[in-house]
Amino acid sequence: VRRSAAEIALSLGVLALGLGVAGVTATLPSEGGYAGIGPNFIPAVVGAGIILLGSWLAYEAFTGGWRNAAPDEPAARGEHAFNAAGFAWISAGLFAHMALIGWAGFVIAGVVLFACVARGFGSARPARDVAIGLVLSLGVFLFFVKLLNVNLPAGWLKPLLGSAGI
Amino acid sequence: VEAFEALIAGFGVALKPINLLWGFVGVTLGTFVGVLPGVGPALTVAMLLPLTAKLDPTGALIMFAGIYYGAMFGGSTTTILLNTPGESASIATALEGNRMAKAGRAGPALATAAIGSFVAGTLATIALTLLAPLVVTLALKFGPAEYFSLMVFAFITVSAVLGTSTVRGLTSLFIGLFFGLVGIDSQTGQPRFAFGVAELLDGVDVVVLAVGLFAVGEALYVAAYQSRLTETVERLKGSIMMSLEDWKRSWPAWLRATAIGFPFGTIPAGGAEIPTFLSYTVEKKLSKHPEEFGKGAIEGVAGPEAANNASATGVLVPLLTLGIPTSATAAILLGAFQNYGIQPGPLLFQSQADLVWGLIASLYVGNIILLVLNLPLIGIWVKVLTIPKDILYAAILVFATLGAYSLHQSWVDLLTLYIFGLLGFAMRRWDIPVGPAVIGLILGPLAETQFRRALSISQGDATVFLTQPISATFLAITAALVIVPWLVRRSRARRA
């Protein structure tokens, strides 16, 4: 019998989500006026549905694997083996961006994100990536702030960007 | 006749210079972003949403119509010139279009796709103009119970009936429904699943979910499994003109495909996947040159491309007249409407006739813009395709994060975006469809409201959904769609 650890983990994850939804639903009020149902009714239905679906997925995972799923072997999908570094660089870029944007500003956070993502896709030219990222982020920043009046943080570049941004 | 007058007034709105400009901007940007490999129509619309933040509603919606059409056409260019189809609806085009390009006939393939999209889009818009008032008349008779049952029908068809796995489709739908519950309950003001986080009280934004699933998830997936694969962009050699023979073989395919695509778009059948394949199969059956199929038959591009556009227009019928999105892209469009406080549905045709008919008129205009803009600019679109993957995805993520951050100027939305990205990665890797989740997020809260309204009217009597004839019919059809295929499979299994 084919058994995939990932499928089992995902099935149990869905099941856990359903239990979580059900648990939070239990704390919601149930009074609902004329309808006779309150704000907890649909959450209860959704929670029960997710629990049921998680159990169904788990049943499939333990009895021969999910039906009609994509092949586990990357080569069978016409792809290469999992590239952990690529995945990690993109994640790191997004977290750095999250941390920097409110503090260092939109442009600097954008440059860091751009360089990290490009690195994750195998770029070996960080200087080029920083340059392109800077032109792009600065262009987008000025376009949104000056033309569309959308507020974006200027951060450390505030002295250079003057009145633009917040 | 009334519809005709309304449409004329609509043209008055759509042809205002400023609205015409927004149409042009929308088509151009939509095509540009839609051409980018790995960016489908749903992501294109979601990423370009922040651009309309400061426009008036009419201008914004007209720009969106342009983006929607541009994204569709952009996708077909990518499919023909690159051998990786961006979305499932393009697989049929990839079969023949990419072969034609490899054989040095990229020009006629792109031309038949563009002209076919124009013909199908225009005919389908005429059908929309005629059909919409009829549906509106019918829909005005709907009460909350009818709406709820219709939404249940849409939920089941998009998640359980189509696709490779009923259980995974339903799982995606229910995850979307769960996200739809986050925030303040519209009926009682009760916060649900917000855990005291201010950003969550507003609910999960459809742009954050769509961009997370389609942009961040896709970037993670491609980096992990496809970044070392090489792709070849086919060169555009020779003339883009179609020969007389090409015309003769294309136009019947366009017309047949429109007849297939439009009706499929109007029902909740999960988008353009089925009609494009159906059109491909029909063309293969009817062709005088069946031996060319698989080697670059022009009918195999003309048909599916026209079907794709006709069904994209058909999707607007339930979206505008009933407020029900039947594809992920339509769900994002509905989210855009809601941002302006506009709730599509039969009442909108009465209360804001200018806006609705202006939008419909702009579809005619958008089709023309698409035709005059795209064939001459084809050289630029080819250049766009050669942007290296590292630069491409880095730029996509800069825009993706911008859309999420501009909601509340808060990093919390960026964390949510990343979590949706992980979810999108997992769903792509383990073959769980993402469309039902996006539809569930948008349609779930609407369905809950109708459900509770129906029960309020009936004083808590839940049989109301079965005793009202229209509502009962919808539920019966839904039940049949689930039970019949299951019975068929069972009897087959027993015979085997």
XYZ file of C-alpha atoms in Angstrom:
662
model
C 0.000 0.000 0.000
C 1.350 3.416 -0.998
C 1.500 5.736 1.983
C 2.714 9.300 1.802
C 3.793 10.979 5.028
C 2.933 14.366 3.517
C -0.600 13.318 2.633
C -1.138 11.915 6.121
C 0.220 15.113 7.686
C -1.954 17.339 5.478
C -5.062 15.235 6.188
C -4.448 15.486 9.924
C -3.791 19.214 9.491
C -7.221 19.645 7.866
C -8.751 17.601 10.675
C -7.004 19.778 13.282
C -8.251 22.933 11.556
C -11.798 21.558 11.733
C -11.420 20.811 15.444
C -10.024 24.310 15.997
C -12.960 25.891 14.171
C -15.361 23.786 16.238
C -13.571 24.775 19.470
C -13.749 28.516 18.743
C -17.363 28.164 17.570
C -18.282 26.804 21.007
C -17.342 30.206 22.490
C -19.590 32.188 20.097
C -23.094 33.333 21.152
C -26.071 31.469 19.704
C -29.014 33.865 20.147
C -30.327 34.914 16.768
C -33.673 36.692 16.914
C -36.347 35.722 14.426
C -34.110 33.335 12.474
C -33.580 31.155 15.527
C -29.890 30.753 14.624
C -27.058 32.970 15.734
C -23.566 33.890 14.558
C -22.336 30.465 15.662
C -24.523 28.361 13.352
C -22.658 28.586 10.033
C -19.238 28.325 11.778
C -20.500 25.089 13.335
C -21.535 23.780 9.895
C -18.185 24.795 8.371
C -16.264 23.276 11.300
C -18.176 20.009 11.021
C -17.588 19.973 7.262
C -13.828 20.469 7.670
C -13.664 17.684 10.299
C -15.536 15.354 7.935
C -13.303 16.255 4.972
C -10.145 15.847 7.082
C -11.313 12.377 8.114
C -12.096 11.478 4.500
C -8.645 12.689 3.367
C -7.012 10.727 6.193
C -8.953 7.605 5.207
C -7.698 7.958 1.611
C -4.143 8.669 2.804
C -4.057 5.477 4.899
C -5.705 3.282 2.256
C -3.496 3.627 -0.812
C -2.966 7.380 -0.836
C -5.098 10.266 -2.127
C -6.973 9.249 -5.277
C -5.941 10.681 -8.663
C -3.222 12.848 -7.092
C -0.136 14.225 -8.856
C 2.795 11.782 -8.799
C 5.101 12.056 -5.782
C 8.259 11.699 -7.857
C 9.222 15.165 -9.224
C 10.660 13.576 -12.377
C 7.267 12.001 -13.111
C 5.780 15.509 -13.046
C 8.531 16.733 -15.399
C 10.237 18.679 -12.607
C 13.515 18.582 -10.684
C 14.043 17.521 -7.071
C 12.924 19.901 -4.301
C 15.249 22.884 -4.223
C 15.275 23.796 -0.528
C 17.617 26.754 -1.000
C 15.273 28.399 -3.493
C 12.313 27.932 -1.179
C 14.304 29.303 1.774
C 15.599 32.394 -0.070
C 12.090 33.436 -1.091
C 10.760 32.863 2.429
C 13.678 34.809 3.904
C 13.046 37.655 1.461
C 9.385 37.870 2.433
C 10.182 37.862 6.160
C 12.900 40.500 5.753
C 10.419 42.608 3.776
C 7.831 42.206 6.551
C 10.343 43.366 9.168
C 11.781 46.246 7.142
C 8.826 47.875 5.426
C 7.449 49.877 8.344
C 10.894 50.863 9.578
C 13.337 51.148 6.684
C 10.577 52.015 4.233
C 8.944 50.586 1.115
C 11.877 51.124 -1.236
C 14.574 49.482 0.886
C 12.291 46.586 1.845
C 11.452 46.150 -1.847
C 15.126 46.042 -2.865
C 15.891 43.382 -0.238
C 12.862 41.319 -1.283
C 13.773 41.621 -4.955
C 17.390 40.549 -4.390
C 16.398 37.583 -2.177
C 13.773 36.274 -4.606
C 16.120 36.615 -7.579
C 18.765 34.727 -5.574
C 16.177 32.026 -4.846
C 15.664 31.581 -8.577
C 19.407 31.034 -9.028
C 20.622 34.544 -9.873
C 24.375 34.857 -9.257
C 24.504 38.619 -9.821
C 23.420 40.352 -6.606
C 24.611 43.789 -7.755
C 22.451 43.624 -10.866
C 19.472 42.442 -8.784
C 19.879 45.289 -6.289
C 20.082 47.801 -9.140
C 16.973 46.494 -10.915
C 15.147 46.156 -7.602
C 15.984 49.756 -6.710
C 14.736 51.156 -10.018
C 11.551 49.098 -9.780
C 10.772 49.814 -6.109
C 11.518 53.517 -6.438
C 9.414 53.759 -9.600
C 6.489 51.944 -7.995
C 6.824 54.051 -4.828
C 6.755 57.362 -6.680
C 3.935 56.207 -8.975
C 1.702 55.169 -6.107
C 2.537 58.049 -3.764
C 2.632 60.913 -6.268
C 0.091 59.800 -8.883
C -2.356 57.570 -7.039
C -2.098 59.249 -3.602
C -1.652 55.889 -1.890
C 0.396 56.222 1.298
C 3.556 54.132 1.481
C 6.292 54.487 4.101
C 9.412 56.393 3.002
C 11.403 55.149 6.034
C 15.152 55.759 6.016
C 14.963 57.423 2.631
C 12.683 60.172 3.960
C 15.447 62.824 3.802
C 15.994 61.968 0.122
C 12.361 61.526 -0.883
C 11.281 64.721 0.853
C 7.550 65.065 1.305
C 6.732 61.836 -0.537
C 5.268 58.996 1.500
C 4.725 58.763 5.228
C -36.064 47.357 -26.703
C -35.531 48.633 -23.192
C -32.198 46.848 -23.098
C -31.280 48.490 -26.383
C -31.977 51.967 -25.044
C -30.069 51.182 -21.885
C -27.156 49.943 -23.959
C -27.105 53.154 -26.024
C -26.951 55.119 -22.769
C -24.196 52.734 -21.681
C -22.183 53.593 -24.776
C -22.572 57.222 -23.799
C -20.748 56.349 -20.577
C -18.172 53.986 -22.065
C -17.203 56.352 -24.906
C -16.463 59.306 -22.634
C -12.819 60.109 -23.317
C -11.744 59.494 -19.731
C -13.477 56.098 -19.584
C -12.078 55.191 -22.990
C -8.658 56.008 -21.578
C -9.210 53.707 -18.584
C -10.299 51.004 -21.018
C -7.064 51.410 -22.989
C -4.949 51.409 -19.830
C -6.777 48.308 -18.580
C -6.378 46.318 -21.797
C -2.701 47.244 -22.128
C -1.795 46.473 -18.519
C -3.942 43.337 -18.517
C -2.227 42.030 -21.626
C 1.226 42.974 -20.358
C 0.776 41.207 -17.019
C -1.221 38.371 -18.593
C 1.625 37.631 -21.004
C 4.038 37.062 -18.107
C 4.593 33.309 -17.835
C 2.997 31.819 -14.712
C 0.579 34.711 -14.288
C -3.014 33.711 -15.072
C -6.065 35.951 -15.423
C -7.034 35.636 -11.734
C -3.625 36.843 -10.521
C -3.502 39.581 -13.158
C -6.790 41.036 -11.922
C -5.786 40.670 -8.251
C -2.373 42.320 -8.734
C -3.766 45.248 -10.705
C -6.589 45.919 -8.223
C -4.611 48.455 -6.114
C -4.125 50.619 -9.219
C -7.810 51.516 -9.290
C -7.906 52.549 -5.631
C -8.560 56.210 -6.372
C -10.750 55.947 -9.467
C -14.502 56.581 -9.536
C -16.487 53.306 -9.606
C -17.469 53.512 -13.287
C -13.919 54.222 -14.443
C -12.557 51.495 -12.195
C -14.999 48.874 -13.467
C -14.343 49.802 -17.086
C -10.623 49.482 -16.445
C -11.304 46.081 -14.886
C -13.241 44.899 -17.912
C -10.184 45.831 -19.977
C -7.798 44.062 -17.593
C -10.009 40.949 -17.646
C -10.032 40.732 -21.444
C -6.374 41.721 -21.769
C -5.332 39.034 -19.285
C -7.193 36.385 -21.287
C -5.519 37.389 -24.531
C -2.100 37.760 -22.911
C -2.357 34.201 -21.650
C -2.940 32.820 -25.132
C 0.152 34.597 -26.485
C 2.243 32.939 -23.791
C 0.747 29.553 -24.537
C 1.466 29.770 -28.254
C 5.042 31.004 -27.948
C 6.077 29.100 -24.819
C 5.281 25.459 -24.332
C 4.006 25.818 -20.764
C 0.326 26.689 -20.546
C -0.334 29.235 -17.791
C -3.772 27.869 -16.920
C -5.776 24.743 -17.576
C -8.030 26.501 -20.074
C -4.974 27.043 -22.292
C -3.918 23.418 -22.526
C -5.966 22.872 -25.673
C -4.335 25.897 -27.330
C -0.918 24.657 -26.274
C -1.483 21.397 -28.155
C -1.803 23.061 -31.554
C -0.610 26.655 -31.083
C 2.836 25.745 -29.813
C 3.243 23.190 -32.612
C 2.334 25.853 -35.164
C 4.916 28.190 -33.628
C 7.554 25.449 -33.750
C 6.751 24.990 -37.432
C 7.354 28.713 -38.033
C 3.644 29.605 -38.136
C 3.500 31.569 -34.866
C 2.092 34.610 -36.699
C -1.084 33.001 -38.067
C -1.584 31.173 -34.729
C -1.495 34.483 -32.828
C -3.677 36.143 -35.454
C -6.388 33.486 -35.344
C -6.322 33.660 -31.526
C -6.655 37.461 -31.551
C -9.310 37.707 -34.267
C -11.145 34.678 -32.865
C -11.153 36.274 -29.405
C -12.578 39.434 -30.924
C -15.320 37.613 -32.858
C -16.237 35.366 -29.921
C -16.007 38.185 -27.391
C -18.257 40.462 -29.437
C -20.863 37.774 -30.191
C -20.826 36.698 -26.559
C -21.279 40.309 -25.430
C -24.324 40.559 -27.731
C -25.658 37.388 -26.114
C -24.945 38.910 -22.682
C -26.825 42.090 -23.654
C -29.880 40.051 -24.676
C -29.755 37.516 -21.859
C -28.991 39.785 -18.887
C -32.383 41.605 -18.809
C -34.180 38.231 -18.938
C -32.169 36.848 -16.028
C -32.735 40.080 -14.110
C -36.516 39.760 -14.576
C -36.343 36.221 -13.253
C -33.943 37.100 -10.434
C -36.193 39.894 -9.162
C -38.606 37.136 -8.125
C -35.883 35.460 -6.021
C -36.042 35.757 -2.251
C -33.283 34.854 0.220
C -34.192 31.137 0.109
C -33.789 31.002 -3.692
C -30.482 32.840 -3.539
C -29.143 30.546 -0.863
C -30.071 27.394 -2.790
C -28.561 28.833 -5.976
C -25.326 29.536 -4.087
C -25.263 25.983 -2.739
C -25.623 24.802 -6.343
C -22.659 26.995 -7.362
C -20.561 25.749 -4.414
C -21.111 22.112 -5.321
C -20.542 22.420 -9.067
C -17.293 24.377 -8.730
C -15.835 22.113 -6.063
C -17.317 18.617 -6.038
C -18.519 17.848 -9.550
C -15.557 19.028 -11.611
C -11.894 18.359 -11.105
C -9.909 15.246 -10.275
C -11.125 14.652 -6.717
C -14.405 15.464 -4.983
C -12.894 15.405 -1.501
C -10.002 17.728 -2.383
C -12.339 20.132 -4.221
C -14.638 20.265 -1.200
C -11.692 20.712 1.166
C -10.572 23.734 -0.836
C -14.114 25.148 -0.773
C -14.472 24.685 2.993
C -11.102 26.281 3.698
C -12.358 29.258 1.667
C -15.640 29.249 3.603
C -13.660 29.272 6.848
C -11.621 32.299 5.720
C -14.921 33.955 4.815
C -16.063 33.617 8.449
C -13.111 35.620 9.783
C -14.098 39.114 10.874
C -17.219 40.859 12.108
C -20.512 39.038 11.552
C -22.545 41.374 9.337
C -25.847 40.561 11.073
C -24.958 40.864 14.761
C -21.594 42.625 14.898
C -20.084 39.622 16.662
C -16.344 39.227 15.906
C -15.484 35.703 14.777
C -12.062 34.043 14.395
C -10.289 37.412 14.661
C -8.518 36.605 17.968
C -8.386 40.290 18.805
C -6.177 41.149 15.805
C -7.348 44.465 14.333
C -6.371 43.536 10.760
C -8.495 40.382 10.955
C -11.647 42.214 12.070
C -12.068 43.508 8.506
C -12.092 39.922 7.295
C -9.745 38.161 4.899
C -9.301 40.287 1.785
C -9.790 38.461 -1.497
C -6.738 40.174 -2.986
C -4.506 38.888 -0.195
C -5.872 35.349 -0.585
C -5.657 35.341 -4.381
C -2.213 36.951 -4.526
C -0.974 34.655 -1.750
C -2.224 31.501 -3.463
C -1.387 32.462 -7.030
C 1.720 34.689 -6.720
C 3.556 33.721 -3.516
C 2.518 30.060 -3.754
C 3.484 29.909 -7.409
C 6.859 31.599 -6.777
C 7.654 29.118 -3.997
C 6.581 26.203 -6.184
C 8.467 27.252 -9.294
C 11.631 28.015 -7.291
C 11.390 24.643 -5.580
C 10.593 22.408 -8.541
C 11.012 24.234 -11.847
C 13.678 26.927 -11.546
C 16.338 24.770 -13.175
C 14.206 23.737 -16.136
C 14.889 25.555 -19.393
C 12.118 26.875 -21.575
C 12.307 27.929 -25.179
C 10.423 30.911 -26.501
C 9.453 30.310 -30.124
C 10.567 32.988 -32.533
C 8.107 35.039 -34.472
C 9.178 34.407 -38.055
C 7.504 35.603 -41.224
C 4.192 37.340 -41.574
C 1.519 37.425 -38.921
C -1.117 37.556 -41.660
C -3.428 34.601 -42.092
C -3.698 33.100 -45.568
C -7.057 32.670 -47.300
C -6.933 29.000 -46.355
C -6.351 29.961 -42.692
C -9.401 32.244 -42.753
C -11.567 29.547 -44.311
C -10.562 27.065 -41.657
C -10.781 29.517 -38.756
C -14.136 31.252 -39.010
C -16.413 28.209 -38.646
C -14.341 27.202 -35.619
C -14.779 30.674 -34.068
C -18.554 30.528 -34.457
C -18.931 26.977 -33.175
C -16.655 27.762 -30.226
C -18.730 30.820 -29.306
C -21.858 28.658 -29.252
C -20.048 26.218 -26.941
C -18.200 28.689 -24.739
C -20.889 31.232 -23.869
C -23.457 28.820 -22.348
C -20.720 27.060 -20.373
C -19.604 30.412 -18.990
C -23.074 31.292 -17.756
C -23.467 28.159 -15.630
C -21.198 27.417 -12.653
C -19.034 24.917 -14.524
C -15.667 25.927 -13.139
C -14.515 28.350 -15.818
C -13.179 27.827 -19.299
C -11.593 24.398 -18.963
C -14.510 22.283 -20.204
C -15.638 24.460 -23.144
C -12.087 24.815 -24.502
C -11.568 21.059 -24.495
C -15.029 20.486 -25.929
C -14.336 22.945 -28.731
C -10.987 21.255 -29.441
C -12.666 17.848 -29.664
C -15.439 19.153 -31.910
C -12.944 20.791 -34.277
C -10.885 17.634 -34.443
C -13.985 15.592 -35.316
C -15.268 18.000 -37.975
C -11.941 18.931 -39.554
C -11.150 17.960 -43.132
C -7.526 17.675 -42.004
C -7.731 15.488 -38.868
C -4.202 14.258 -39.581
C -2.853 17.745 -38.798
C -4.185 17.694 -35.217
C -1.294 17.265 -32.815
C 1.034 18.745 -35.448
C -0.312 22.302 -35.557
C -3.864 22.510 -36.926
C -5.148 26.088 -37.012
C -8.705 25.048 -36.063
C -7.244 23.678 -32.821
C -6.126 27.216 -31.914
C -9.076 29.124 -33.367
C -11.709 27.024 -31.573
C -10.364 26.832 -28.004
C -9.253 30.490 -27.990
C -12.677 31.664 -29.127
C -14.359 29.323 -26.612
C -12.140 30.710 -23.847
C -13.173 34.291 -24.567
C -16.844 33.470 -25.059
C -16.971 31.676 -21.729
C -15.103 34.552 -20.016
C -17.933 36.808 -21.194
C -20.569 34.229 -20.204
C -19.193 34.257 -16.643
C -20.265 37.896 -16.417
C -23.962 36.935 -16.778
C -24.334 35.303 -13.326
C -21.821 37.783 -11.875
C -23.708 40.909 -12.954
C -27.310 39.696 -12.793
C -27.182 37.478 -9.697
C -23.997 38.560 -7.947
C -22.694 35.003 -8.115
C -19.077 34.432 -9.201
C -18.491 31.105 -10.950
C -14.713 31.317 -11.442
C -11.803 32.482 -9.290
C -11.324 35.499 -11.556
C -15.011 36.426 -11.253
C -14.740 36.107 -7.462
C -11.899 38.651 -7.469
C -13.926 40.962 -9.728
C -16.804 40.680 -7.248
C -14.372 41.608 -4.468
C -13.412 44.681 -6.499
C -17.093 45.640 -6.853
C -17.577 45.247 -3.103
C -14.621 47.563 -2.427
C -16.716 50.280 -4.055
C -19.793 49.299 -2.036
C -21.424 47.874 -5.170
C -23.289 44.587 -4.813
C -23.999 43.139 -8.279
C -27.440 41.605 -8.717
C -30.805 42.367 -10.274
C -31.271 45.493 -8.160
C -28.074 46.995 -9.532
C -29.630 47.022 -13.018
C -32.309 49.326 -11.618
C -30.463 51.406 -9.056
C -27.258 51.949 -11.034
C -28.258 51.270 -14.629
C -25.640 53.753 -15.880
C -22.834 51.855 -14.254
C -23.961 48.367 -15.362
C -24.732 49.287 -18.939
C -21.613 51.439 -19.116
C -19.686 48.340 -18.109
C -21.445 46.166 -20.710
C -20.875 48.784 -23.415
C -17.230 48.933 -22.426
C -16.978 45.197 -23.129
C -17.754 45.914 -26.798
C -15.203 48.717 -26.760
C -12.674 46.544 -24.912
C -12.883 43.865 -27.593
C -12.103 46.411 -30.286
C -9.231 47.904 -28.285
C -7.859 44.407 -27.810
C -7.899 43.762 -31.537
C -6.352 47.053 -32.657
C -3.767 47.050 -29.886
C -2.522 43.533 -29.724
C -1.552 42.441 -33.196
C 0.548 45.577 -33.815
C 2.165 45.289 -30.383
C 2.891 41.587 -30.703
C 6.632 42.298 -30.925
C 6.567 43.853 -27.451
C 4.648 40.935 -25.971
C 7.258 38.554 -27.392
C 9.987 40.582 -25.647
C 8.071 40.415 -22.371
C 8.183 36.631 -22.622
C 11.972 36.604 -22.620
C 12.289 38.281 -19.194
C 14.400 35.844 -17.157
C 12.584 33.963 -14.372
C 14.615 35.412 -11.498
C 13.789 39.010 -12.452
C 10.208 38.100 -13.320
C 9.300 36.485 -10.008
C 11.192 39.093 -7.972
C 9.130 41.811 -9.653
C 5.876 39.855 -9.223
C 6.504 39.543 -5.477
C 7.265 43.260 -5.106
C 3.817 43.974 -6.609
C 2.142 41.162 -4.688
C 3.354 42.489 -1.328
C 2.384 46.044 -2.293
C -1.242 44.993 -2.820
C -1.405 43.347 0.587
C 0.462 46.086 2.463
C -1.613 48.951 1.073
C -4.763 47.558 2.759
C -3.899 48.620 6.327
C -0.227 49.697 6.057
C 0.493 46.740 8.295
C 2.989 43.895 8.329
C 0.247 41.593 9.657
C -1.269 41.484 6.161
C 2.168 40.521 4.812
C 2.367 37.631 7.276
C -1.128 36.532 6.210
C 0.059 36.762 2.605
C 3.007 34.462 3.333
C 0.778 31.952 5.116
C -1.544 31.909 2.083
C 1.590 31.458 -0.033
C 2.540 28.327 1.936
C -1.033 27.115 1.532
C -0.880 27.771 -2.215
C 2.420 25.882 -2.451
C 0.951 22.883 -0.618
C -2.227 22.936 -2.684
C -0.274 23.045 -5.934
C 2.126 20.306 -4.845
C -0.552 17.929 -3.533
C -3.076 18.584 -6.262
C -5.775 20.503 -4.366
C -7.602 23.012 -6.597
C -7.348 26.661 -5.453
C -10.348 28.094 -7.337
C -13.012 26.785 -4.901
C -11.201 28.435 -1.953
C -11.313 31.866 -3.608
C -14.988 31.419 -4.554
C -15.796 30.155 -1.033
C -14.176 33.220 0.569
C -16.275 35.661 -1.471
C -19.527 33.724 -1.801
C -19.580 32.202 1.698
C -20.515 35.368 3.597
C -23.195 36.196 0.988
C -24.659 32.695 1.323
C -24.696 32.975 5.118
C -26.550 36.297 4.949
C -29.193 34.858 2.597
C -29.537 31.739 4.761
C -30.173 33.739 7.927
C -32.514 36.154 6.134
C -34.533 33.253 4.753
C -34.865 31.790 8.231
C -35.812 35.167 9.721
C -38.626 35.504 7.203
C -39.851 31.966 7.873
C -39.526 32.466 11.669
C -36.868 29.774 11.955
C -38.665 27.181 9.828
C -35.851 25.427 7.912
C -38.198 23.625 5.504
C -38.547 26.918 3.598
C -35.681 25.861 1.304
C -37.660 22.794 0.203
C -41.182 24.195 0.097
C -40.393 27.137 -2.206
C -40.488 25.607 -5.716
C -37.533 27.497 -7.281
C -35.330 26.896 -4.250
C -36.309 23.208 -4.130
C -35.473 22.841 -7.845
C -31.965 24.244 -7.333
C -31.373 21.896 -4.416
C -32.734 18.920 -6.365
C -30.402 19.636 -9.305
C -27.501 19.985 -6.866
C -28.319 16.659 -5.225
C -28.633 14.970 -8.635
C -25.218 16.317 -9.695
C -23.642 14.677 -6.662
C -25.611 11.434 -6.544
C -25.862 10.468 -10.228
C -22.108 10.339 -10.972
C -21.603 8.411 -7.725
C -24.273 5.827 -8.719
C -22.747 5.511 -12.192
C -19.299 4.868 -10.704
C -20.725 2.310 -8.285
C -22.588 0.341 -10.939
C -19.482 0.401 -13.145
C -17.327 -0.863 -10.274
C -19.806 -3.663 -9.613
C -19.826 -4.758 -13.250
C -16.032 -4.781 -13.430
